[in-house]
Amino acid sequence: MSIHILHIILGKANPERMNGVNKVVFALASEQVRAGWQVAVWGVTAEPVANYPPRPFTTRLFQAQRNPFVLDKALTAALDTDLPPGTVVHLHGGFVPLNYAVAQRLRTRKIPYILTPHGSYNVIAMNKNRFAKETYVRFFERSLLRHAAVVHCLGQSETVGTRALVPTANTCLLPYGFDQLPAPTSSNPNAPQTPFRVGFCGRLDTYTKGLDALLTGFGFFLKQVPTAELWLIGDGPGRTEMEAGAAALPTGSVRLFGSKYGAEKLALLAELDVFAHPSRNEGLPTAVLEAASLGVPCLVTEATNMGAYIRQGACGEVIALTDPQQVATALTGLYHTLQNTPDGHGLRERARTMVATAFGWSGLLPEYGRMYEAALQPVGVYV
């Protein structure tokens, strides 16, 4: 592919951090390079030091400024001189002043850019700090969207949210891919596991991630399955609240592991019977794909943008709302299937198949290629 792709992000595209955008950009850029594409990542960070694992793509780091709308002089110079003809710049994140400032610079040089909001325009996300966001949209974000060659949406809810802000936005609905993980080894995969383990992995943001409903719903579920456990893997502002909620449930029924990465995290996920992600707002949650790739059936809300995939793959439960009773009902259904029916093993295998089929990079990369090619067209219409 002759197009030059430049990803610009806040951060360093470090997959060993809780930041989901950085994980996605790392995976996307890595796969694009492996496919022979010309790709680089530029990161803006408070600590422009290359303290991250090896990677197959070129990375340049620039100093974040106190005023988020001001670009590092080195970044400004690089935008003016280091982008060869045929470059498409891929910006990541919504309501990021850096993106607005970079886009303004790109427009002066007539260099097209693609914007991936990563869930920022969903209804729930827009309701948080609504007045401030409406003001920001009026002065900055609407211009960013109007001039984007393509707005890359990871899920249907994001497409709806983008069109609500700018009805004429040129949107492209396309999930990111995921590398299939090796199947966990087990001497007898059909053997029921005791205790029955439900888990969540990610940032402990109580409201956005629906952890309030998960904890309460798990409490309802415990009345039917008293030996069940809830594993919370991750850290964040909701940790204290989760600890308080856990203390109100039977001792030992909730375990908080803190942040885990790499093999340690995957080993914990592989021990789960069900992965629960009852978010109120998402772009596309990597943690659900990690768990499903390990053969763990998933419980998700429609807001995760994973509902259609879980239903089509018949590999979990989808609930309409982040509601404790819906969480408990879904957990009960999955428990019955996994523990008491012959289809338990099939459910796990279908989870792995869903990831390989719907999120395999080999099938998605050509679609990404078409998106970048469309960005270089005079009108930039994605068809």
JSON list of N, CA and C in Angstrom, two decimals, residues 48-99:
[
{"chain": "A", "resi": 48, "resn": "PRO", "atom": "N", "xyz": [8.16, 12.68, 27.24]},
{"chain": "A", "resi": 48, "resn": "PRO", "atom": "CA", "xyz": [8.55, 12.14, 25.93]},
{"chain": "A", "resi": 48, "resn": "PRO", "atom": "C", "xyz": [9.80, 11.27, 25.99]},
{"chain": "A", "resi": 49, "resn": "VAL", "atom": "N", "xyz": [9.68, 10.17, 26.73]},
{"chain": "A", "resi": 49, "resn": "VAL", "atom": "CA", "xyz": [10.77, 9.20, 26.87]},
{"chain": "A", "resi": 49, "resn": "VAL", "atom": "C", "xyz": [10.27, 7.86, 26.37]},
{"chain": "A", "resi": 50, "resn": "ALA", "atom": "N", "xyz": [11.08, 7.16, 25.60]},
{"chain": "A", "resi": 50, "resn": "ALA", "atom": "CA", "xyz": [10.67, 5.90, 25.00]},
{"chain": "A", "resi": 50, "resn": "ALA", "atom": "C", "xyz": [10.76, 4.74, 25.98]},
{"chain": "A", "resi": 51, "resn": "ASN", "atom": "N", "xyz": [9.90, 4.75, 27.00]},
{"chain": "A", "resi": 51, "resn": "ASN", "atom": "CA", "xyz": [9.90, 3.69, 28.01]},
{"chain": "A", "resi": 51, "resn": "ASN", "atom": "C", "xyz": [8.74, 2.73, 27.77]},
{"chain": "A", "resi": 52, "resn": "TYR", "atom": "N", "xyz": [8.77, 2.08, 26.62]},
{"chain": "A", "resi": 52, "resn": "TYR", "atom": "CA", "xyz": [7.72, 1.14, 26.25]},
{"chain": "A", "resi": 52, "resn": "TYR", "atom": "C", "xyz": [8.34, -0.09, 25.58]},
{"chain": "A", "resi": 53, "resn": "PRO", "atom": "N", "xyz": [7.60, -1.18, 25.46]},
{"chain": "A", "resi": 53, "resn": "PRO", "atom": "CA", "xyz": [8.14, -2.40, 24.86]},
{"chain": "A", "resi": 53, "resn": "PRO", "atom": "C", "xyz": [8.47, -2.21, 23.37]},
{"chain": "A", "resi": 54, "resn": "PRO", "atom": "N", "xyz": [9.26, -3.12, 22.80]},
{"chain": "A", "resi": 54, "resn": "PRO", "atom": "CA", "xyz": [9.58, -3.05, 21.37]},
{"chain": "A", "resi": 54, "resn": "PRO", "atom": "C", "xyz": [8.31, -3.06, 20.52]},
{"chain": "A", "resi": 55, "resn": "ARG", "atom": "N", "xyz": [8.38, -2.46, 19.34]},
{"chain": "A", "resi": 55, "resn": "ARG", "atom": "CA", "xyz": [7.23, -2.36, 18.45]},
{"chain": "A", "resi": 55, "resn": "ARG", "atom": "C", "xyz": [7.71, -2.35, 17.00]},
{"chain": "A", "resi": 56, "resn": "PRO", "atom": "N", "xyz": [6.87, -2.77, 16.07]},
{"chain": "A", "resi": 56, "resn": "PRO", "atom": "CA", "xyz": [7.31, -2.86, 14.68]},
{"chain": "A", "resi": 56, "resn": "PRO", "atom": "C", "xyz": [7.20, -1.56, 13.90]},
{"chain": "A", "resi": 57, "resn": "PHE", "atom": "N", "xyz": [6.61, -0.52, 14.49]},
{"chain": "A", "resi": 57, "resn": "PHE", "atom": "CA", "xyz": [6.42, 0.75, 13.77]},
{"chain": "A", "resi": 57, "resn": "PHE", "atom": "C", "xyz": [7.28, 1.85, 14.39]},
{"chain": "A", "resi": 58, "resn": "THR", "atom": "N", "xyz": [7.56, 2.87, 13.59]},
{"chain": "A", "resi": 58, "resn": "THR", "atom": "CA", "xyz": [8.33, 4.02, 14.05]},
{"chain": "A", "resi": 58, "resn": "THR", "atom": "C", "xyz": [7.48, 4.89, 14.97]},
{"chain": "A", "resi": 59, "resn": "THR", "atom": "N", "xyz": [8.07, 5.33, 16.08]},
{"chain": "A", "resi": 59, "resn": "THR", "atom": "CA", "xyz": [7.36, 6.19, 17.03]},
{"chain": "A", "resi": 59, "resn": "THR", "atom": "C", "xyz": [8.19, 7.44, 17.29]},
{"chain": "A", "resi": 60, "resn": "ARG", "atom": "N", "xyz": [7.52, 8.59, 17.25]},
{"chain": "A", "resi": 60, "resn": "ARG", "atom": "CA", "xyz": [8.14, 9.87, 17.63]},
{"chain": "A", "resi": 60, "resn": "ARG", "atom": "C", "xyz": [7.31, 10.48, 18.73]},
{"chain": "A", "resi": 61, "resn": "LEU", "atom": "N", "xyz": [7.99, 10.98, 19.76]},
{"chain": "A", "resi": 61, "resn": "LEU", "atom": "CA", "xyz": [7.30, 11.56, 20.90]},
{"chain": "A", "resi": 61, "resn": "LEU", "atom": "C", "xyz": [7.56, 13.06, 20.96]},
{"chain": "A", "resi": 62, "resn": "PHE", "atom": "N", "xyz": [6.51, 13.80, 21.33]},
{"chain": "A", "resi": 62, "resn": "PHE", "atom": "CA", "xyz": [6.59, 15.25, 21.42]},
{"chain": "A", "resi": 62, "resn": "PHE", "atom": "C", "xyz": [6.09, 15.71, 22.79]},
{"chain": "A", "resi": 63, "resn": "GLN", "atom": "N", "xyz": [6.59, 16.82, 23.24]},
{"chain": "A", "resi": 63, "resn": "GLN", "atom": "CA", "xyz": [6.26, 17.34, 24.56]},
{"chain": "A", "resi": 63, "resn": "GLN", "atom": "C", "xyz": [4.85, 17.94, 24.60]},
{"chain": "A", "resi": 64, "resn": "ALA", "atom": "N", "xyz": [4.04, 17.47, 25.54]},
{"chain": "A", "resi": 64, "resn": "ALA", "atom": "CA", "xyz": [2.73, 18.09, 25.77]},
{"chain": "A", "resi": 64, "resn": "ALA", "atom": "C", "xyz": [2.93, 19.48, 26.36]},
{"chain": "A", "resi": 65, "resn": "GLN", "atom": "N", "xyz": [2.07, 20.42, 25.96]},
{"chain": "A", "resi": 65, "resn": "GLN", "atom": "CA", "xyz": [2.17, 21.80, 26.42]},
{"chain": "A", "resi": 65, "resn": "GLN", "atom": "C", "xyz": [1.14, 22.08, 27.51]},
{"chain": "A", "resi": 66, "resn": "ARG", "atom": "N", "xyz": [1.42, 23.09, 28.33]},
{"chain": "A", "resi": 66, "resn": "ARG", "atom": "CA", "xyz": [0.49, 23.44, 29.40]},
{"chain": "A", "resi": 66, "resn": "ARG", "atom": "C", "xyz": [-0.86, 23.84, 28.82]},
{"chain": "A", "resi": 67, "resn": "ASN", "atom": "N", "xyz": [-0.86, 24.61, 27.75]},
{"chain": "A", "resi": 67, "resn": "ASN", "atom": "CA", "xyz": [-2.09, 24.93, 27.02]},
{"chain": "A", "resi": 67, "resn": "ASN", "atom": "C", "xyz": [-2.32, 23.81, 26.01]},
{"chain": "A", "resi": 68, "resn": "PRO", "atom": "N", "xyz": [-3.40, 23.01, 26.16]},
{"chain": "A", "resi": 68, "resn": "PRO", "atom": "CA", "xyz": [-3.58, 21.83, 25.30]},
{"chain": "A", "resi": 68, "resn": "PRO", "atom": "C", "xyz": [-3.84, 22.18, 23.84]},
{"chain": "A", "resi": 69, "resn": "PHE", "atom": "N", "xyz": [-4.17, 23.45, 23.53]},
{"chain": "A", "resi": 69, "resn": "PHE", "atom": "CA", "xyz": [-4.40, 23.86, 22.15]},
{"chain": "A", "resi": 69, "resn": "PHE", "atom": "C", "xyz": [-3.11, 24.30, 21.46]},
{"chain": "A", "resi": 70, "resn": "VAL", "atom": "N", "xyz": [-2.02, 24.35, 22.21]},
{"chain": "A", "resi": 70, "resn": "VAL", "atom": "CA", "xyz": [-0.73, 24.78, 21.67]},
{"chain": "A", "resi": 70, "resn": "VAL", "atom": "C", "xyz": [0.11, 23.55, 21.35]},
{"chain": "A", "resi": 71, "resn": "LEU", "atom": "N", "xyz": [0.68, 23.52, 20.15]},
{"chain": "A", "resi": 71, "resn": "LEU", "atom": "CA", "xyz": [1.51, 22.40, 19.73]},
{"chain": "A", "resi": 71, "resn": "LEU", "atom": "C", "xyz": [2.98, 22.66, 20.07]},
{"chain": "A", "resi": 72, "resn": "ASP", "atom": "N", "xyz": [3.66, 21.59, 20.45]},
{"chain": "A", "resi": 72, "resn": "ASP", "atom": "CA", "xyz": [5.11, 21.64, 20.62]},
{"chain": "A", "resi": 72, "resn": "ASP", "atom": "C", "xyz": [5.73, 22.16, 19.32]},
{"chain": "A", "resi": 73, "resn": "LYS", "atom": "N", "xyz": [6.71, 23.03, 19.43]},
{"chain": "A", "resi": 73, "resn": "LYS", "atom": "CA", "xyz": [7.34, 23.58, 18.22]},
{"chain": "A", "resi": 73, "resn": "LYS", "atom": "C", "xyz": [7.90, 22.49, 17.32]},
{"chain": "A", "resi": 74, "resn": "ALA", "atom": "N", "xyz": [8.43, 21.44, 17.94]},
{"chain": "A", "resi": 74, "resn": "ALA", "atom": "CA", "xyz": [8.98, 20.34, 17.14]},
{"chain": "A", "resi": 74, "resn": "ALA", "atom": "C", "xyz": [7.87, 19.62, 16.38]},
{"chain": "A", "resi": 75, "resn": "LEU", "atom": "N", "xyz": [6.68, 19.48, 16.99]},
{"chain": "A", "resi": 75, "resn": "LEU", "atom": "CA", "xyz": [5.56, 18.85, 16.31]},
{"chain": "A", "resi": 75, "resn": "LEU", "atom": "C", "xyz": [5.07, 19.73, 15.17]},
{"chain": "A", "resi": 76, "resn": "THR", "atom": "N", "xyz": [4.98, 21.03, 15.39]},
{"chain": "A", "resi": 76, "resn": "THR", "atom": "CA", "xyz": [4.58, 21.94, 14.33]},
{"chain": "A", "resi": 76, "resn": "THR", "atom": "C", "xyz": [5.52, 21.85, 13.14]},
{"chain": "A", "resi": 77, "resn": "ALA", "atom": "N", "xyz": [6.80, 21.84, 13.42]},
{"chain": "A", "resi": 77, "resn": "ALA", "atom": "CA", "xyz": [7.79, 21.74, 12.34]},
{"chain": "A", "resi": 77, "resn": "ALA", "atom": "C", "xyz": [7.66, 20.41, 11.60]},
{"chain": "A", "resi": 78, "resn": "ALA", "atom": "N", "xyz": [7.43, 19.33, 12.35]},
{"chain": "A", "resi": 78, "resn": "ALA", "atom": "CA", "xyz": [7.30, 18.01, 11.72]},
{"chain": "A", "resi": 78, "resn": "ALA", "atom": "C", "xyz": [6.06, 17.96, 10.83]},
{"chain": "A", "resi": 79, "resn": "LEU", "atom": "N", "xyz": [4.96, 18.54, 11.28]},
{"chain": "A", "resi": 79, "resn": "LEU", "atom": "CA", "xyz": [3.76, 18.57, 10.46]},
{"chain": "A", "resi": 79, "resn": "LEU", "atom": "C", "xyz": [3.99, 19.36, 9.17]},
{"chain": "A", "resi": 80, "resn": "ASP", "atom": "N", "xyz": [4.83, 20.38, 9.24]},
{"chain": "A", "resi": 80, "resn": "ASP", "atom": "CA", "xyz": [5.07, 21.23, 8.08]},
{"chain": "A", "resi": 80, "resn": "ASP", "atom": "C", "xyz": [6.06, 20.64, 7.09]},
{"chain": "A", "resi": 81, "resn": "THR", "atom": "N", "xyz": [6.97, 19.80, 7.58]},
{"chain": "A", "resi": 81, "resn": "THR", "atom": "CA", "xyz": [8.07, 19.37, 6.70]},
{"chain": "A", "resi": 81, "resn": "THR", "atom": "C", "xyz": [8.23, 17.86, 6.53]},
{"chain": "A", "resi": 82, "resn": "ASP", "atom": "N", "xyz": [7.64, 17.06, 7.43]},
{"chain": "A", "resi": 82, "resn": "ASP", "atom": "CA", "xyz": [7.96, 15.63, 7.44]},
{"chain": "A", "resi": 82, "resn": "ASP", "atom": "C", "xyz": [6.84, 14.72, 6.93]},
{"chain": "A", "resi": 83, "resn": "LEU", "atom": "N", "xyz": [5.84, 15.29, 6.29]},
{"chain": "A", "resi": 83, "resn": "LEU", "atom": "CA", "xyz": [4.74, 14.47, 5.77]},
{"chain": "A", "resi": 83, "resn": "LEU", "atom": "C", "xyz": [4.84, 14.40, 4.25]},
{"chain": "A", "resi": 84, "resn": "PRO", "atom": "N", "xyz": [5.22, 13.24, 3.71]},
{"chain": "A", "resi": 84, "resn": "PRO", "atom": "CA", "xyz": [5.38, 13.13, 2.26]},
{"chain": "A", "resi": 84, "resn": "PRO", "atom": "C", "xyz": [4.03, 13.16, 1.54]},
{"chain": "A", "resi": 85, "resn": "PRO", "atom": "N", "xyz": [4.03, 13.41, 0.24]},
{"chain": "A", "resi": 85, "resn": "PRO", "atom": "CA", "xyz": [2.78, 13.36, -0.52]},
{"chain": "A", "resi": 85, "resn": "PRO", "atom": "C", "xyz": [2.10, 12.00, -0.36]},
{"chain": "A", "resi": 86, "resn": "GLY", "atom": "N", "xyz": [0.79, 11.99, -0.31]},
{"chain": "A", "resi": 86, "resn": "GLY", "atom": "CA", "xyz": [0.05, 10.75, -0.13]},
{"chain": "A", "resi": 86, "resn": "GLY", "atom": "C", "xyz": [-0.11, 10.35, 1.32]},
{"chain": "A", "resi": 87, "resn": "THR", "atom": "N", "xyz": [0.14, 11.29, 2.25]},
{"chain": "A", "resi": 87, "resn": "THR", "atom": "CA", "xyz": [-0.01, 11.01, 3.68]},
{"chain": "A", "resi": 87, "resn": "THR", "atom": "C", "xyz": [-1.46, 11.22, 4.11]},
{"chain": "A", "resi": 88, "resn": "VAL", "atom": "N", "xyz": [-1.96, 10.29, 4.91]},
{"chain": "A", "resi": 88, "resn": "VAL", "atom": "CA", "xyz": [-3.24, 10.46, 5.60]},
{"chain": "A", "resi": 88, "resn": "VAL", "atom": "C", "xyz": [-2.94, 10.44, 7.10]},
{"chain": "A", "resi": 89, "resn": "VAL", "atom": "N", "xyz": [-3.37, 11.47, 7.81]},
{"chain": "A", "resi": 89, "resn": "VAL", "atom": "CA", "xyz": [-3.15, 11.54, 9.25]},
{"chain": "A", "resi": 89, "resn": "VAL", "atom": "C", "xyz": [-4.39, 10.98, 9.94]},
{"chain": "A", "resi": 90, "resn": "HIS", "atom": "N", "xyz": [-4.18, 10.07, 10.88]},
{"chain": "A", "resi": 90, "resn": "HIS", "atom": "CA", "xyz": [-5.27, 9.42, 11.61]},
{"chain": "A", "resi": 90, "resn": "HIS", "atom": "C", "xyz": [-5.23, 9.92, 13.05]},
{"chain": "A", "resi": 91, "resn": "LEU", "atom": "N", "xyz": [-6.23, 10.74, 13.42]},
{"chain": "A", "resi": 91, "resn": "LEU", "atom": "CA", "xyz": [-6.33, 11.30, 14.77]},
{"chain": "A", "resi": 91, "resn": "LEU", "atom": "C", "xyz": [-7.22, 10.41, 15.62]},
{"chain": "A", "resi": 92, "resn": "HIS", "atom": "N", "xyz": [-6.92, 10.34, 16.90]},
{"chain": "A", "resi": 92, "resn": "HIS", "atom": "CA", "xyz": [-7.65, 9.43, 17.78]},
{"chain": "A", "resi": 92, "resn": "HIS", "atom": "C", "xyz": [-8.16, 10.17, 19.02]},
{"chain": "A", "resi": 93, "resn": "GLY", "atom": "N", "xyz": [-9.48, 9.97, 19.31]},
{"chain": "A", "resi": 93, "resn": "GLY", "atom": "CA", "xyz": [-10.08, 10.52, 20.51]},
{"chain": "A", "resi": 93, "resn": "GLY", "atom": "C", "xyz": [-10.96, 11.72, 20.22]},
{"chain": "A", "resi": 94, "resn": "GLY", "atom": "N", "xyz": [-12.06, 11.84, 20.96]},
{"chain": "A", "resi": 94, "resn": "GLY", "atom": "CA", "xyz": [-12.95, 12.98, 20.85]},
{"chain": "A", "resi": 94, "resn": "GLY", "atom": "C", "xyz": [-12.70, 13.96, 21.97]},
{"chain": "A", "resi": 95, "resn": "PHE", "atom": "N", "xyz": [-13.02, 15.23, 21.71]},
{"chain": "A", "resi": 95, "resn": "PHE", "atom": "CA", "xyz": [-12.83, 16.31, 22.69]},
{"chain": "A", "resi": 95, "resn": "PHE", "atom": "C", "xyz": [-11.38, 16.40, 23.14]},
{"chain": "A", "resi": 96, "resn": "VAL", "atom": "N", "xyz": [-10.47, 16.28, 22.17]},
{"chain": "A", "resi": 96, "resn": "VAL", "atom": "CA", "xyz": [-9.04, 16.37, 22.44]},
{"chain": "A", "resi": 96, "resn": "VAL", "atom": "C", "xyz": [-8.52, 17.64, 21.77]},
{"chain": "A", "resi": 97, "resn": "PRO", "atom": "N", "xyz": [-8.18, 18.68, 22.53]},
{"chain": "A", "resi": 97, "resn": "PRO", "atom": "CA", "xyz": [-7.69, 19.93, 21.93]},
{"chain": "A", "resi": 97, "resn": "PRO", "atom": "C", "xyz": [-6.53, 19.72, 20.97]},
{"chain": "A", "resi": 98, "resn": "LEU", "atom": "N", "xyz": [-5.67, 18.75, 21.27]},
{"chain": "A", "resi": 98, "resn": "LEU", "atom": "CA", "xyz": [-4.55, 18.44, 20.36]},
{"chain": "A", "resi": 98, "resn": "LEU", "atom": "C", "xyz": [-5.06, 18.17, 18.95]},
{"chain": "A", "resi": 99, "resn": "ASN", "atom": "N", "xyz": [-6.15, 17.40, 18.83]},
{"chain": "A", "resi": 99, "resn": "ASN", "atom": "CA", "xyz": [-6.66, 17.05, 17.51]},
{"chain": "A", "resi": 99, "resn": "ASN", "atom": "C", "xyz": [-7.12, 18.28, 16.75]}
]
